[in-house]
Coordinates of C-alpha atoms and ligand atoms in Angstrom, one line a residue:
M134 CA 98.3 86.3 87.1
Q135 CA 99.0 82.8 85.5
T136 CA 101.6 80.5 86.9
S137 CA 103.0 80.3 83.4
T138 CA 104.1 84.0 83.7
F139 CA 106.7 82.8 86.2
V140 CA 109.0 81.4 83.5
D141 CA 112.3 83.2 83.1
D142 CA 113.2 86.8 83.8
W143 CA 112.6 86.7 87.4
L144 CA 115.5 87.8 89.7
C145 CA 115.6 86.5 93.2
Y146 CA 117.3 88.4 95.8
N147 CA 118.8 86.1 98.3
T148 CA 118.0 88.4 101.2
I149 CA 115.4 86.8 103.3
L150 CA 112.2 88.8 103.8
G151 CA 110.8 86.6 106.5
E152 CA 110.9 83.1 107.8
G153 CA 108.0 80.7 108.0
A154 CA 107.2 77.4 109.6
Y155 CA 108.5 75.5 106.5
G156 CA 111.0 77.8 104.9
E157 CA 111.9 81.3 103.8
V158 CA 110.2 84.1 102.0
K159 CA 112.2 86.0 99.4
L160 CA 111.8 88.8 97.0
L161 CA 111.5 88.3 93.2
I162 CA 111.8 91.2 90.7
H163 CA 110.9 90.9 87.1
K164 CA 113.8 92.0 84.9
K165 CA 111.8 94.0 82.5
S166 CA 108.6 95.2 84.2
Q167 CA 110.3 95.6 87.6
E168 CA 107.2 94.0 89.2
K169 CA 107.9 92.7 92.6
I170 CA 106.4 89.6 94.2
A171 CA 107.2 87.6 97.3
C172 CA 108.1 83.9 97.1
K173 CA 107.6 81.5 99.8
I174 CA 110.2 78.7 99.4
I175 CA 109.2 75.5 101.2
D176 CA 112.0 73.0 101.7
H177 CA 110.4 69.5 101.6
H178 CA 113.6 67.8 102.4
K179 CA 113.9 69.6 105.6
Y180 CA 110.3 69.7 106.6
K181 CA 108.8 66.3 105.7
D182 CA 105.4 67.2 107.0
A183 CA 105.1 70.4 104.9
S184 CA 103.1 69.0 102.0
A185 CA 99.7 68.5 103.5
A186 CA 99.9 71.8 105.4
I187 CA 100.9 73.8 102.3
N188 CA 98.2 72.1 100.2
R189 CA 95.6 73.2 102.7
E190 CA 96.9 76.7 102.8
V191 CA 97.1 77.1 99.0
T192 CA 93.6 75.5 98.5
I193 CA 92.1 78.3 100.7
H194 CA 94.3 81.1 99.7
K195 CA 93.7 80.7 96.0
L196 CA 89.9 81.3 96.6
L197 CA 90.6 84.8 97.9
D198 CA 90.7 88.0 96.1
H199 CA 90.3 91.2 98.3
E200 CA 92.2 94.4 98.8
N201 CA 93.0 93.6 102.4
I202 CA 94.2 90.2 101.7
I203 CA 97.6 89.2 100.3
K204 CA 97.1 87.9 96.8
Y205 CA 98.0 84.5 95.8
F206 CA 99.5 84.3 92.3
G207 CA 100.6 80.7 91.9
R208 CA 102.8 77.8 92.9
R209 CA 105.5 75.7 91.5
Q210 CA 106.2 72.3 92.8
E211 CA 109.4 70.4 92.5
P212 CA 110.4 67.1 94.3
L213 CA 112.3 68.8 97.0
K214 CA 111.3 72.4 96.9
E215 CA 108.1 74.3 96.3
Y216 CA 107.5 77.9 95.5
I217 CA 104.5 79.9 96.3
F218 CA 104.1 83.3 94.7
L219 CA 102.4 86.1 96.6
E220 CA 101.7 89.8 96.4
Y221 CA 104.7 91.6 97.9
A222 CA 104.1 93.6 101.0
A223 CA 106.9 96.1 101.0
G224 CA 105.8 97.8 104.2
G225 CA 106.6 94.8 106.4
E226 CA 104.6 93.6 109.3
L227 CA 102.1 95.6 111.4
F228 CA 104.0 95.0 114.6
Q229 CA 106.9 97.2 113.2
L230 CA 104.5 100.1 113.5
I231 CA 103.7 99.4 117.1
E232 CA 105.9 101.1 119.7
P233 CA 106.3 98.8 122.7
D234 CA 104.3 99.9 125.7
V235 CA 103.0 103.0 123.7
G236 CA 101.2 101.6 120.6
M237 CA 100.6 103.9 117.6
P238 CA 98.5 107.0 117.2
P239 CA 94.8 106.1 117.6
A240 CA 94.1 107.4 114.1
N241 CA 96.4 104.8 112.7
T242 CA 94.8 102.2 114.9
Q243 CA 91.4 103.1 113.5
M244 CA 92.6 103.0 110.0
Y245 CA 94.2 99.6 110.4
M246 CA 91.2 98.3 112.4
K247 CA 88.9 99.2 109.5
Q248 CA 91.1 97.5 107.0
L249 CA 91.5 94.5 109.1
L250 CA 87.7 94.2 109.7
C251 CA 87.2 94.7 106.0
G252 CA 89.5 91.7 105.1
V253 CA 88.0 89.6 108.0
S254 CA 84.5 90.3 106.8
Y255 CA 85.3 89.2 103.3
L256 CA 86.9 86.0 104.6
H257 CA 83.9 85.2 106.8
S258 CA 81.6 85.9 103.9
K259 CA 83.4 83.2 102.1
G260 CA 82.9 80.8 105.0
I261 CA 86.6 81.0 105.9
A262 CA 88.1 81.5 109.3
H263 CA 91.8 82.7 109.6
R264 CA 92.5 81.3 113.0
D265 CA 95.8 83.1 113.5
I266 CA 95.2 86.8 113.3
K267 CA 98.1 88.7 115.0
P268 CA 100.3 91.6 114.0
E269 CA 103.1 89.2 112.6
N270 CA 100.6 88.0 110.1
L271 CA 99.2 91.4 109.1
L272 CA 101.4 92.9 106.4
I273 CA 101.6 96.4 105.0
S274 CA 101.7 97.1 101.3
I275 CA 103.9 99.8 99.7
D276 CA 100.8 102.2 99.9
G277 CA 100.4 101.5 103.6
I278 CA 97.4 99.2 103.1
L279 CA 96.9 96.4 105.6
K280 CA 96.9 92.9 104.1
I281 CA 96.0 89.7 105.9
S282 CA 98.5 87.0 105.2
D283 CA 99.4 83.4 106.2
F284 CA 96.5 81.0 105.6
G285 CA 98.4 78.2 107.2
M286 CA 95.7 77.8 109.9
A287 CA 92.7 78.9 108.0
T288 CA 89.8 76.6 107.6
L289 CA 86.2 76.5 106.0
F290 CA 83.6 76.9 108.8
R291 CA 80.6 77.4 106.4
F292 CA 79.8 75.4 103.4
K293 CA 76.7 75.6 101.3
G294 CA 75.1 77.8 104.0
R295 CA 75.8 75.3 106.7
E296 CA 78.0 76.4 109.6
R297 CA 80.0 74.1 111.7
L298 CA 81.6 74.5 115.1
L299 CA 85.4 74.1 115.1
D300 CA 87.2 72.1 117.7
K301 CA 91.0 72.3 116.6
K302 CA 92.9 74.3 119.1
C303 CA 95.1 76.5 116.9
G304 CA 96.5 79.9 116.6
T305 CA 99.0 81.9 118.9
K306 CA 98.3 81.8 122.6
P307 CA 98.0 85.5 123.6
Y308 CA 95.5 86.0 120.7
L309 CA 93.3 83.0 121.3
A310 CA 89.8 83.5 122.5
P311 CA 89.0 81.7 125.8
E312 CA 86.5 79.4 124.0
V313 CA 89.2 78.1 121.6
L314 CA 91.0 76.7 124.5
Q315 CA 87.9 75.0 125.8
R316 CA 86.4 73.9 122.4
P317 CA 84.2 73.5 120.4
Y318 CA 83.9 77.1 119.2
K319 CA 82.3 79.4 116.7
A320 CA 84.9 80.5 114.1
P321 CA 83.8 84.1 113.4
A322 CA 83.6 85.1 117.0
A323 CA 87.0 83.6 117.7
D324 CA 88.6 85.5 114.8
L325 CA 87.1 88.7 116.2
W326 CA 88.5 88.2 119.6
S327 CA 92.0 88.1 118.0
C328 CA 91.2 91.3 116.2
G329 CA 90.3 92.8 119.7
I330 CA 93.7 91.7 121.0
V331 CA 95.4 93.3 117.9
F332 CA 93.4 96.4 118.7
V333 CA 94.7 96.6 122.3
A334 CA 98.3 96.0 121.0
M335 CA 97.9 98.8 118.5
M336 CA 96.5 101.2 121.2
T337 CA 98.9 100.4 124.0
G338 CA 101.9 98.5 122.7
E339 CA 101.0 95.6 125.1
L340 CA 99.4 92.3 125.0
P341 CA 96.9 92.0 127.8
W342 CA 97.7 88.5 128.8
A343 CA 99.9 85.4 127.8
E344 CA 96.7 83.3 127.5
A345 CA 93.0 83.7 128.1
T346 CA 92.6 81.0 130.8
D347 CA 91.7 81.1 134.4
K348 CA 95.3 80.2 135.3
N349 CA 96.3 83.7 134.0
E350 CA 95.9 86.4 136.7
E351 CA 95.5 89.3 134.2
F352 CA 92.8 87.5 132.3
L353 CA 91.0 86.6 135.5
K354 CA 90.9 90.3 136.5
W355 CA 89.5 91.2 133.1
K356 CA 86.9 88.5 133.4
N357 CA 86.0 89.6 136.8
D358 CA 85.9 93.3 136.0
I359 CA 88.7 94.3 138.3
Y360 CA 91.2 95.7 135.8
I361 CA 90.3 99.4 135.2
S362 CA 93.3 101.0 136.8
E363 CA 95.8 98.6 135.4
T364 CA 97.8 98.5 132.3
P365 CA 97.1 98.2 129.4
W366 CA 93.5 99.2 130.1
A367 CA 94.4 102.4 131.9
K368 CA 95.9 103.6 128.7
L369 CA 92.7 103.5 126.8
G370 CA 90.2 106.3 126.7
N371 CA 86.6 105.4 127.7
T372 CA 85.4 105.0 124.2
A373 CA 88.3 102.7 123.2
L374 CA 87.9 100.8 126.5
S375 CA 84.2 100.3 125.7
L376 CA 85.1 98.9 122.3
A377 CA 87.8 96.6 123.9
R378 CA 85.2 95.3 126.5
Q379 CA 82.8 94.5 123.9
I380 CA 85.1 92.7 121.5
L381 CA 86.9 90.9 124.4
N382 CA 83.7 89.7 125.8
V383 CA 84.4 86.3 127.4
D384 CA 80.9 85.2 126.5
S385 CA 81.2 84.6 122.7
M386 CA 77.5 84.9 122.2
R387 CA 77.5 88.4 123.6
R388 CA 80.7 89.4 121.9
L389 CA 80.2 92.3 119.2
K390 CA 79.5 91.0 115.7
L391 CA 81.7 92.4 112.9
E392 CA 79.1 94.9 111.8
Q393 CA 78.6 96.1 115.4
I394 CA 82.3 96.7 115.8
E395 CA 82.4 98.8 112.6
R396 CA 79.5 100.8 114.0
H397 CA 81.0 101.3 117.5
P398 CA 81.5 105.1 118.4
W399 CA 85.3 104.7 118.6
M400 CA 85.4 103.3 115.0
R401 CA 83.6 106.5 114.0
L402 CA 85.9 109.1 115.7
E403 CA 87.5 111.5 113.2
F404 CA 91.2 111.9 113.3
S405 CA 93.5 113.8 111.1
F406 CA 96.7 112.6 109.4
V407 CA 99.9 114.2 108.4
I408 CA 101.7 111.7 106.2
S409 CA 100.7 108.3 104.9
G410 CA 102.8 105.3 105.8
N411 CA 103.7 106.7 109.2
P412 CA 100.8 109.0 109.8
L413 CA 100.9 111.3 112.8
I414 CA 98.3 113.3 114.4
R415 CA 98.3 116.8 113.0
S416 CA 96.0 118.4 115.5
T417 CA 93.4 117.2 117.9
E418 CA 90.9 119.9 117.0
N419 CA 89.0 117.8 114.6
S420 CA 89.0 114.7 116.7
S421 CA 85.6 114.4 118.5
D422 CA 86.0 111.9 121.2
S423 CA 82.5 110.9 122.1
S424 CA 83.5 109.3 125.3
E425 CA 80.7 108.9 127.7
D426 CA 82.2 111.3 130.3
G427 CA 84.0 113.6 127.9
S428 CA 87.4 112.2 128.9
E429 CA 90.7 113.1 127.3
K430 CA 90.9 112.8 123.6
P431 CA 92.8 109.7 122.3
A432 CA 95.2 111.7 120.1
K433 CA 96.1 114.0 123.0
R434 CA 96.5 111.1 125.3
W435 CA 98.8 109.3 122.9
N436 CA 101.0 112.3 122.4
S437 CA 101.3 112.8 126.2
M438 CA 102.0 109.1 126.6
V439 CA 104.7 109.3 124.0
E440 CA 106.3 112.2 125.8
A441 CA 106.1 110.4 129.1
E442 CA 107.6 107.3 127.6
T443 CA 110.4 109.3 125.9
R444 CA 111.1 110.9 129.3
M445 CA 111.1 107.6 131.0
N446 CA 113.5 106.0 128.4
R447 CA 115.8 108.9 128.8
D448 CA 115.9 108.8 132.5
T449 CA 115.9 105.1 133.1
P450 CA 119.3 103.5 133.1
T451 CA 119.5 100.4 131.0
V452 CA 119.0 97.3 133.2
T453 CA 120.1 94.0 131.9
Q454 CA 117.3 91.5 132.1
S455 CA 118.3 88.4 133.8
Q456 CA 117.4 85.8 131.4
P457 CA 118.7 82.3 131.0
T458 CA 121.3 82.1 128.2
I459 CA 120.2 79.6 125.7
S460 CA 123.3 77.7 124.8
H461 CA 123.2 78.3 121.1
R462 CA 126.6 79.9 120.9
H463 CA 129.0 78.4 118.4
S464 CA 131.4 81.2 118.1
T465 CA 133.4 83.8 120.1
I466 CA 133.4 87.4 119.2
M467 CA 136.9 87.1 117.6
E468 CA 135.9 84.0 115.7
A469 CA 132.9 85.8 114.3
V470 CA 134.9 88.8 113.3
D471 CA 137.6 86.5 111.7
S472 CA 135.1 84.6 109.7
L473 CA 133.6 87.8 108.5
R474 CA 137.1 89.0 107.5
N475 CA 137.7 85.8 105.6
T476 CA 134.4 85.7 103.8
R477 CA 134.1 87.6 100.6
R478 CA 131.0 89.4 101.6
D479 CA 129.0 90.9 98.8
Q480 CA 127.1 92.0 101.9
V481 CA 124.1 90.1 100.7
C482 CA 125.1 86.7 99.5
F483 CA 123.4 85.4 96.4
S484 CA 122.5 81.9 95.5
Q485 CA 124.5 80.0 92.9
P486 CA 123.0 80.1 89.4
T487 CA 120.7 77.2 89.0
Q488 CA 121.8 74.0 87.2
N489 CA 118.3 73.1 86.2
E490 CA 117.5 74.7 82.9
D491 CA 113.8 74.4 83.6
L492 CA 113.9 76.3 86.9
V493 CA 111.6 79.3 86.9
L494 CA 113.8 81.4 89.0
Q495 CA 117.0 82.9 87.8
F496 CA 119.2 84.2 90.5
T497 CA 120.7 87.6 90.3
Q498 CA 124.3 88.1 91.0
S499 CA 124.2 91.9 91.7
P500 CA 124.7 93.0 95.3
I501 CA 122.2 95.1 97.2
T502 CA 123.2 98.7 97.0
K503 CA 121.7 102.0 98.2
D504 CA 119.7 102.1 94.9
N505 CA 118.0 98.7 95.1
F506 CA 117.8 98.4 98.8
Q507 CA 114.6 100.4 98.6
D508 CA 113.1 97.3 97.0
L509 CA 113.3 95.5 100.3
I510 CA 110.8 95.6 103.1
K511 CA 110.7 99.0 104.9
R512 CA 111.6 98.4 108.6
L513 CA 111.9 100.5 111.5
T514 CA 114.2 98.0 113.2
R515 CA 117.4 99.2 111.4
F516 CA 119.9 102.0 111.6
Y517 CA 123.2 103.2 110.3
V518 CA 126.3 103.0 112.3
K519 CA 129.5 105.1 112.3
T520 CA 131.7 102.0 112.6
G521 CA 133.1 99.7 109.9
L522 CA 131.9 96.2 109.3
E523 CA 134.2 94.3 111.6
K524 CA 134.1 96.8 114.4
T525 CA 130.2 96.9 114.2
L526 CA 130.1 93.0 114.4
E527 CA 132.5 93.1 117.4
V528 CA 130.5 95.7 119.3
L529 CA 127.2 94.1 118.5
C530 CA 128.4 90.7 119.8
T531 CA 129.9 92.3 122.9
V532 CA 126.5 94.0 123.6
L533 CA 124.7 90.7 123.0
D534 CA 127.0 88.9 125.4
S535 CA 126.5 91.6 128.0
L536 CA 122.7 91.2 127.7
H537 CA 123.1 87.4 128.0
Y538 CA 121.6 86.7 124.6
G539 CA 122.7 83.6 122.8
W540 CA 124.1 84.2 119.4
T541 CA 125.7 82.6 116.5
T542 CA 127.0 83.9 113.1
D543 CA 126.6 82.3 109.6
A544 CA 129.0 82.2 106.8
N545 CA 127.9 85.7 105.6
G546 CA 128.4 87.3 109.0
A547 CA 124.6 87.5 109.7
V548 CA 124.1 87.2 113.5
S549 CA 121.2 85.0 114.7
V550 CA 120.2 85.9 118.2
T551 CA 118.2 83.6 120.5
T552 CA 116.7 84.7 123.8
V553 CA 113.5 84.4 125.7
D554 CA 110.8 87.0 126.1
S555 CA 109.2 88.2 129.3
C556 CA 106.6 85.4 129.0
K557 CA 109.5 82.9 128.8
N558 CA 108.8 82.2 125.2
Q559 CA 111.6 81.7 122.8
L560 CA 112.5 84.7 120.7
T561 CA 114.9 84.5 117.7
F562 CA 115.8 87.3 115.5
K563 CA 118.5 88.1 112.9
A564 CA 120.9 91.0 112.6
N565 CA 122.3 91.6 109.2
L566 CA 125.1 94.0 108.3
F567 CA 124.7 95.7 105.0
D568 CA 127.6 97.6 103.4
M569 CA 125.9 100.5 101.7
D570 CA 128.6 102.1 99.7
G571 CA 130.9 102.2 102.7
K572 CA 128.3 102.9 105.3
I573 CA 127.1 100.0 107.5
L574 CA 123.4 99.5 108.0
L575 CA 122.5 97.2 110.8
D576 CA 119.1 95.5 110.1
F577 CA 117.2 93.5 112.7
R578 CA 114.5 91.0 111.6
L579 CA 112.2 88.8 113.6
S580 CA 112.6 85.1 113.0
K581 CA 110.5 83.4 115.6
G582 CA 108.4 84.7 118.5
C583 CA 106.3 87.7 119.3
G584 CA 106.7 90.9 117.3
L585 CA 106.2 93.2 120.2
Q586 CA 108.7 91.5 122.3
F587 CA 111.2 91.6 119.4
K588 CA 110.7 95.3 119.2
K589 CA 111.3 95.7 122.9
K590 CA 114.6 93.9 122.6
F591 CA 115.5 95.9 119.5
L592 CA 114.9 99.2 121.5
K593 CA 117.1 97.8 124.3
L594 CA 119.9 96.9 121.9
K595 CA 119.6 100.2 120.1
E596 CA 120.1 102.0 123.4
C597 CA 123.2 99.8 124.2
L598 CA 124.6 100.6 120.7
S599 CA 123.9 104.3 120.9
D600 CA 127.6 105.2 120.9
I601 CA 128.1 103.8 117.4
I602 CA 124.7 104.8 115.8
D603 CA 125.0 107.4 113.2
N604 CA 122.1 109.7 113.8
K605 CA 122.9 111.9 110.9
D606 CA 121.9 109.3 108.2
V607 CA 118.3 108.7 108.9
K608 CA 117.3 107.8 105.3
I609 CA 116.7 104.1 105.5
Ligands
ATP94 P1 104.6 81.1 110.7 O1 103.7 79.8 110.9 O2 105.8 81.2 111.6 O3 103.7 82.3 110.8 P2 104.5 80.8 107.9 O4 105.2 79.6 107.3 O5 103.1 80.8 108.0 O6 105.1 81.1 109.2 P3 104.3 83.5 106.8 O7 103.7 84.1 108.1 O8 103.4 83.4 105.7 O9 105.0 82.1 107.1 O10 105.6 84.3 106.4 C1 106.7 84.5 107.3 C2 107.2 85.9 107.2 O11 107.6 86.2 105.9 C3 106.1 87.0 107.5 O12 106.0 87.1 108.9 C4 106.7 88.2 106.8 O13 107.8 88.8 107.6 C5 107.3 87.5 105.6 N1 106.4 87.5 104.4 C6 105.4 86.6 104.1 N2 104.7 86.8 103.1 C7 105.2 88.0 102.7 C8 104.8 88.9 101.6 N3 103.8 88.5 100.7 N4 105.4 90.1 101.4 C9 106.4 90.3 102.3 N5 106.9 89.6 103.3 C10 106.2 88.4 103.5
MG95 MG1 103.0 83.8 109.9

């Protein structure tokens, strides 16, 4: 698609799909064709150092054309703002599909692993390393296909057949291969290590360590082969564990190559699916786990784990995590409710029409309703409540206070929550209240931090808000 196509007739919903290092990502819909694309809006005024980084990202991204990679359509540069147009992934981020401490059905893990490896194989064939593979950067299309996104850290490691070692330490700590922290390192093996961590996250709902260094106890145990009875490894069947061991081989020279991962017995197990999008195991009869000792089948294990987890969630009283409150709090609950009352909330607030005649984007004035809400990213981190707008905000803020989370509201009543995760890293997420024809939908979206940790916090909040949740209306 040419950049010129982006003249007129594109409506931009002001609802934010996601937040990036240099700005926001919004949804554009073509007035006539209804085609949907994502638009990364970079604010050069706010982020003075964005230009060089964005240029690098675009230079690499525009070379790519593959089913498992988000397509780059074009860019528009203005003095203070820049727009990058991308294929829209309506299924959200991969971490949404990972149940904390449980994971997802092995069949789904296998399907996403195959798609991830397909995309990574294409990238490496082009001499490009991604360097930030993690569930937050793996998006899901409307048809449930995994798409690698975010080329902000990508680089060329092979040019005209000559490969170079990399020595820039970049990426996200829990996903970084040990050699990346020591440097220099071989790019393809480092990307595959990150895929290995994604594999463990999908299978178990956990990240094995905060960083792959000798300072980290969990990593040291893994390195020294004294991990087997511990979580997350104890949750893997033998075949899956054998795959994890060979991808997460600390010796990058002995780590499985991409084609070897694809040929590993676990990748060839046969699972059956029920529904696309959120496939569940139909039966375990067809799954032939070729584990060395004939151990329990993964699908069966997953089902029993879910049952155990559900039991545990039901039986365990909510314990407030003692976390330091980050002083981010600008409003009291009553101030927040008052400001909501005084704001004319079209529930989603839309930008002003542009003054610049030339501007490609025309902003829609129509509010999000039940009908067009389906255009927005499908998320599992949202639910309907029985309470009205003000009461919901009041209850939400009270719960946030009781959990010692810092929070602040913006002019539209969206609540920004800041806390720290169990690894003491900052975690920020947004809660938006949507008035859907009189029913309030409470939607949580990660802003900054680890997706799995965010989902954990979401589940805790959901439990605390169970009195106001409307379980009847499940169609979201
Ligand atoms: P960071 O460095 O924090 O990862 P970034 O500037 O590289 O941020 P992205 O990761 O590309 O930004 O995008 C931020 C978020 O926006 C994503 O995690 C995702 O939720 C959403 N997003 C990005 N691109 C798309 C897309 N094509 N379709 C739907 N949502 C998207
Ligand atoms: Mg990202």
